[in-house]
Tab-separated table of C-alpha atoms and ligand atoms in Angstrom:
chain	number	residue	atom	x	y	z
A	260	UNK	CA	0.000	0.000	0.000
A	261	UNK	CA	0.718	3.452	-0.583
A	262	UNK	CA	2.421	5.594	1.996
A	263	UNK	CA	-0.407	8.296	1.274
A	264	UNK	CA	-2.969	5.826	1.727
A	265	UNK	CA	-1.573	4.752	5.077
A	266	UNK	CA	-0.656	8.127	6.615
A	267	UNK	CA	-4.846	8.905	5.473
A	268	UNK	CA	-5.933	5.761	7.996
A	269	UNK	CA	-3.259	6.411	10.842
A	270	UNK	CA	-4.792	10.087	10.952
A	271	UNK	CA	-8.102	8.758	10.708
A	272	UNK	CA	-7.213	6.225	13.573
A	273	UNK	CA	-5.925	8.810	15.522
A	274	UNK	CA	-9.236	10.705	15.683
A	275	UNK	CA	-10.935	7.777	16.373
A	276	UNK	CA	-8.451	5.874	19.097
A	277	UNK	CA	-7.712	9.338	20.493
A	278	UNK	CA	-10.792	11.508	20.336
A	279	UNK	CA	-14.006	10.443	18.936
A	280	UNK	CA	-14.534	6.813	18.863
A	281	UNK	CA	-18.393	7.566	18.850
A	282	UNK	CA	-18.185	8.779	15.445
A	283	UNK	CA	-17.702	5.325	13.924
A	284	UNK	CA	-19.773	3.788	16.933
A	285	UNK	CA	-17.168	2.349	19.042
A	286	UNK	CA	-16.245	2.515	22.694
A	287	UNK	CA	-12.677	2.292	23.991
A	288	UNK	CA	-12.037	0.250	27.420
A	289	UNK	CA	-11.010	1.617	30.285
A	290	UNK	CA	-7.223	1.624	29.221
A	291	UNK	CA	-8.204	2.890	25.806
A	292	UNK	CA	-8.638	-0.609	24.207
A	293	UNK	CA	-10.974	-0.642	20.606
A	294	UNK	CA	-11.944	-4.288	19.760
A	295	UNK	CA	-9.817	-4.910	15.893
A	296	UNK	CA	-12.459	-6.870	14.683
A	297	UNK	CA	-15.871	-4.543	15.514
A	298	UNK	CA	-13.101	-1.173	14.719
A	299	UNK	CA	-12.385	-2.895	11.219
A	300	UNK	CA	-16.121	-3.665	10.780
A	301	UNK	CA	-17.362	-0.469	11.335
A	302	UNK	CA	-14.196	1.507	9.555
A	303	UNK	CA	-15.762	-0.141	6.227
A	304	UNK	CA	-19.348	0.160	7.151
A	305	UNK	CA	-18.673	4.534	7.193
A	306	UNK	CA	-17.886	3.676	3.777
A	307	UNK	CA	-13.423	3.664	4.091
A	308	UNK	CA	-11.628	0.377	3.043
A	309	UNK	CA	-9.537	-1.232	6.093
A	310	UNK	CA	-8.550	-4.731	6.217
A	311	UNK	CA	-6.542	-6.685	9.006
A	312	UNK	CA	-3.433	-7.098	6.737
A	313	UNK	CA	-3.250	-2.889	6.334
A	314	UNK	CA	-4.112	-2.554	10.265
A	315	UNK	CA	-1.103	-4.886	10.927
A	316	UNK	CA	1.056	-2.722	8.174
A	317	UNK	CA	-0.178	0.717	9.772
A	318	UNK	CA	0.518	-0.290	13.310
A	319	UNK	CA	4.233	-1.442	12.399
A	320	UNK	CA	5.507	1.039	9.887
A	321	UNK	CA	3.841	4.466	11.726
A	322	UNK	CA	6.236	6.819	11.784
A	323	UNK	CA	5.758	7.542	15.067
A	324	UNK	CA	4.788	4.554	16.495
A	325	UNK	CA	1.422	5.844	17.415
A	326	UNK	CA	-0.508	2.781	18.031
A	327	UNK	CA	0.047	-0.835	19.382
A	328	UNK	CA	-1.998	-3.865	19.612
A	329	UNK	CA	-2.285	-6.372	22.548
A	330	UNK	CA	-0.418	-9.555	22.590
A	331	UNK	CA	-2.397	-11.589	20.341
A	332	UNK	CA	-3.892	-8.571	18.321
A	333	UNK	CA	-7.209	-8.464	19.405
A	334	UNK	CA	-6.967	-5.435	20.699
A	335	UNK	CA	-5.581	-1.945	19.435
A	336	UNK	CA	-5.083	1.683	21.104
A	337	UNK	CA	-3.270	4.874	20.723
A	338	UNK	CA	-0.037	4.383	22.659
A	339	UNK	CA	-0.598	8.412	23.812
A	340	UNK	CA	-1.998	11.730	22.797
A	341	UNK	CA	-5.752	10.980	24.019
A	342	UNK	CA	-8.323	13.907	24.575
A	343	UNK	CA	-10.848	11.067	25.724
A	344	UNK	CA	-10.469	10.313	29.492
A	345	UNK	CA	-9.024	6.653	29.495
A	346	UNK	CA	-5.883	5.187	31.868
A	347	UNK	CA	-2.920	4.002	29.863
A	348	UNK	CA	-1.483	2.504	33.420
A	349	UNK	CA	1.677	4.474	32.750
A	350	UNK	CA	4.182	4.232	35.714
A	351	UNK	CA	5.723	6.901	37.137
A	352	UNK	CA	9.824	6.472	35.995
A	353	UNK	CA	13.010	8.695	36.165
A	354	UNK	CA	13.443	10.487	32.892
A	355	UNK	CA	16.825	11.362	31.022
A	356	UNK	CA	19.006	14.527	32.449
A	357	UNK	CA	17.764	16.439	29.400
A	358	UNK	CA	14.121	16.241	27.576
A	359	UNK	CA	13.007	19.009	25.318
A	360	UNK	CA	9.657	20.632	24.714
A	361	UNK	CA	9.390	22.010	20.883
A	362	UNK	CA	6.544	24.796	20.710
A	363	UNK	CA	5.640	27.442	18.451
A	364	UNK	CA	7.271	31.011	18.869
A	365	UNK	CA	3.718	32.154	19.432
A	366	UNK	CA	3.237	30.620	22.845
A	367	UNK	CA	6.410	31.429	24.071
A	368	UNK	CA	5.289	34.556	25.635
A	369	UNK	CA	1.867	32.559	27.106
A	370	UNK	CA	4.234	29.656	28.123
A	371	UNK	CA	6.483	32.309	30.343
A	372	UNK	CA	3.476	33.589	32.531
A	373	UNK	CA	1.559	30.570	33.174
A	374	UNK	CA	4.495	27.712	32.148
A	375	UNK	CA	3.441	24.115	29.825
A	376	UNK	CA	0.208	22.833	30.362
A	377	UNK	CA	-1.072	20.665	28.504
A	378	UNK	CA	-3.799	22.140	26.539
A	379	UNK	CA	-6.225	19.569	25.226
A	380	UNK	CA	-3.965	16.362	26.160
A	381	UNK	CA	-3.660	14.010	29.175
A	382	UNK	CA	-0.289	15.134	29.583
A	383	UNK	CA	2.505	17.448	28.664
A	384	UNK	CA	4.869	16.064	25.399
A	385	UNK	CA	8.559	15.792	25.873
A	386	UNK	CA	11.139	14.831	23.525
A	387	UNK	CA	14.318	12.810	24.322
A	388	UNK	CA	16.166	14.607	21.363
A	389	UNK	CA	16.387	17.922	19.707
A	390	UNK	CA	15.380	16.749	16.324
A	391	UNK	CA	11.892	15.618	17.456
A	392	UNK	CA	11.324	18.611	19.846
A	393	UNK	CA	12.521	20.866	16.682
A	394	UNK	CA	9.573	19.088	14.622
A	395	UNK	CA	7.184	19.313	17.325
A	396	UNK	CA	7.427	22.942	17.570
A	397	UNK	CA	7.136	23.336	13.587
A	398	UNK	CA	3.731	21.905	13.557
A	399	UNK	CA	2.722	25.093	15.298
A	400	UNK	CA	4.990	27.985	13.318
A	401	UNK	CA	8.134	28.948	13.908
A	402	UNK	CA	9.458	26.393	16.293
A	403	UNK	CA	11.229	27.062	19.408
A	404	UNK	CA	12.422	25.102	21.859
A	405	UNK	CA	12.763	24.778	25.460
A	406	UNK	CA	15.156	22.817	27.609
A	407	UNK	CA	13.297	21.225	30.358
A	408	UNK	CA	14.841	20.936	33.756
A	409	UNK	CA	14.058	17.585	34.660
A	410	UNK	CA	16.140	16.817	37.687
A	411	UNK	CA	15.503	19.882	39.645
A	412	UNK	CA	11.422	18.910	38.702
A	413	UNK	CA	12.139	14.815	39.979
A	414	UNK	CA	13.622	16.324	43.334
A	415	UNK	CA	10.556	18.439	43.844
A	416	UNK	CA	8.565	15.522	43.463
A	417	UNK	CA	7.306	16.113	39.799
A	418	UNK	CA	6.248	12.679	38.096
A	419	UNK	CA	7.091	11.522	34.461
A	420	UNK	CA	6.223	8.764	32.601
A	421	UNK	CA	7.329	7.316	29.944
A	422	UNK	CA	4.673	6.209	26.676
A	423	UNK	CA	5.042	2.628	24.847
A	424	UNK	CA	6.490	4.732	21.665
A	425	UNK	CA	9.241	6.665	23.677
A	426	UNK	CA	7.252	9.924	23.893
A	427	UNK	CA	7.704	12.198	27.858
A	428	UNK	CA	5.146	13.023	30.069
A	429	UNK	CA	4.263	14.740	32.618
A	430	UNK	CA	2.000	16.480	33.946
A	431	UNK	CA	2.738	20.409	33.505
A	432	UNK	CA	6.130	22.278	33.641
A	433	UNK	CA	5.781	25.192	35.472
A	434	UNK	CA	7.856	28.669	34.937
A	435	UNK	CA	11.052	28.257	36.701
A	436	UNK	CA	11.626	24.533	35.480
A	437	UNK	CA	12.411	25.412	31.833
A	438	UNK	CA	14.737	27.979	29.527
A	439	UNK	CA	14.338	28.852	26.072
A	440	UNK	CA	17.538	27.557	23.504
B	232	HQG	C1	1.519	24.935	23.838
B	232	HQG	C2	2.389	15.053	18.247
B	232	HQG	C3	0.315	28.831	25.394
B	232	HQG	C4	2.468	23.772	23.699
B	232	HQG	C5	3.772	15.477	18.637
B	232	HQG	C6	2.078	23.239	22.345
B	232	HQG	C7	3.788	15.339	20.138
B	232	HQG	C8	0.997	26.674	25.530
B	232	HQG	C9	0.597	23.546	22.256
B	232	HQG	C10	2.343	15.406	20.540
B	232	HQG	C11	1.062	26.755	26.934
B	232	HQG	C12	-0.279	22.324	22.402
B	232	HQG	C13	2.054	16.626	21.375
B	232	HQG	C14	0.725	27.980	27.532
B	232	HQG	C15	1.668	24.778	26.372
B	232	HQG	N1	0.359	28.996	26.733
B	232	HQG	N2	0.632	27.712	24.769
B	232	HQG	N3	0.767	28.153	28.863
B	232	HQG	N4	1.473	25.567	27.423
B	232	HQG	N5	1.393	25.429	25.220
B	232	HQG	O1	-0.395	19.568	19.806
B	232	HQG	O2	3.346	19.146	22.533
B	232	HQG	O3	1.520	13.514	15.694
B	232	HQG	O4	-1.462	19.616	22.115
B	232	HQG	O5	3.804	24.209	23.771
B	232	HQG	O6	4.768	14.712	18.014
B	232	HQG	O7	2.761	20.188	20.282
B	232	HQG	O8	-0.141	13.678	17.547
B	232	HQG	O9	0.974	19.429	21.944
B	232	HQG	O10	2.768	23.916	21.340
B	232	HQG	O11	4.371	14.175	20.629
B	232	HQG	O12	1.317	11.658	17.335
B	232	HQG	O13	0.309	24.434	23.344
B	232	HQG	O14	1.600	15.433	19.330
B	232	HQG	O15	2.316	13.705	18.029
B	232	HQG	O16	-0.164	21.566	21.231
B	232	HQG	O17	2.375	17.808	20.652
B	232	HQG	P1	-0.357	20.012	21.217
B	232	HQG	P2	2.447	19.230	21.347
B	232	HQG	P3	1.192	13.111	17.094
């Protein structure tokens, strides 16, 4: 299959593993769950074409790993980035010396008086590397990004977590615990 044609269903899973499973007539589980069988079912009967084989292939080659499926693929979820209230059963875990937080230039201003909440999400995104924080922070303008003071945040009894694809969280970064690069 196409890369177009996948990157069409991984958004399209995304809004409905993330956001709106109602709108295809699904319900997640508690930890976010979607039967594969009923979400494959009722992708085709809204009229888009989704088979187990391309499920398997979108789940595997995502760019950003942004989905997983349970051990013997019955199951599938977004591995983070939920609006919908579910519990991933992340545990708490020390993060890396450094993580990054890539914004837009925009916010930076916003993000100085009230520090990095996070908005619509469960949680606050960090990135492990530059790179990703870099293209973060471009999908909102000009990107800028902000060095995160994770130790200082651990010894004042901040929590992080760590998601199945390698993505930071936590749950706000408050001014004082962050400088602009
Ligand atoms: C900003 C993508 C004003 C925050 C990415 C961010 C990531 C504030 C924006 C994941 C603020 C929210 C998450 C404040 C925070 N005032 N603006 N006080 N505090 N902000 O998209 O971190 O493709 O919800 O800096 O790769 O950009 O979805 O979060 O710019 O991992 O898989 O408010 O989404 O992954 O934007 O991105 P978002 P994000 P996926």
């Amino acid at each position: 299959m196409e890369g177009k044609d996948q990157k069409k269903i991984s958004k399209f899973l995304s809004l409905v593993l993330r956001h709106q499973p109602q709108i295809i007539g699904i319900k997640l589980d508690a930890q976010g769950w979607a039967n594969v069988e009923e979400l494959i079912h009722k992708i085709n009967a809204k009229g888009r074409s989704l088979d187990f084989v391309t499920l398997e292939q979108v789940v595997e080659t995502n760019d950003k790993k942004r989905f997983g499926f349970n051990n013997d693929k019955t199951k599938i979820r977004a591995n983070q980035g939920h609006s919908i209230d579910i519990n991933l059963g992340y545990v708490s875990k020390t993060p890396p010396e450094v993580l990054y937080h890539g914004t837009g230039s925009k916010y930076v201003n916003s993000i100085y008086k009230s520090g990095i909440q996070k908005q619509s999400r469960h949680h606050v995104h960090l990135s492990k590397d530059l790179k990703t924080a870099i293209s973060v922070g471009q999908r909102h303008g000009k990107p800028v990004v902000l060095e995160i003071l994770t130790e200082k945040m651990m010894h004042e009894g901040f929590e992080f977590f760590e998601s199945e694809n390698g993505v930071w969280l936590t749950d706000e970064v408050p001014v004082g615990y962050f400088k602009k690069l």
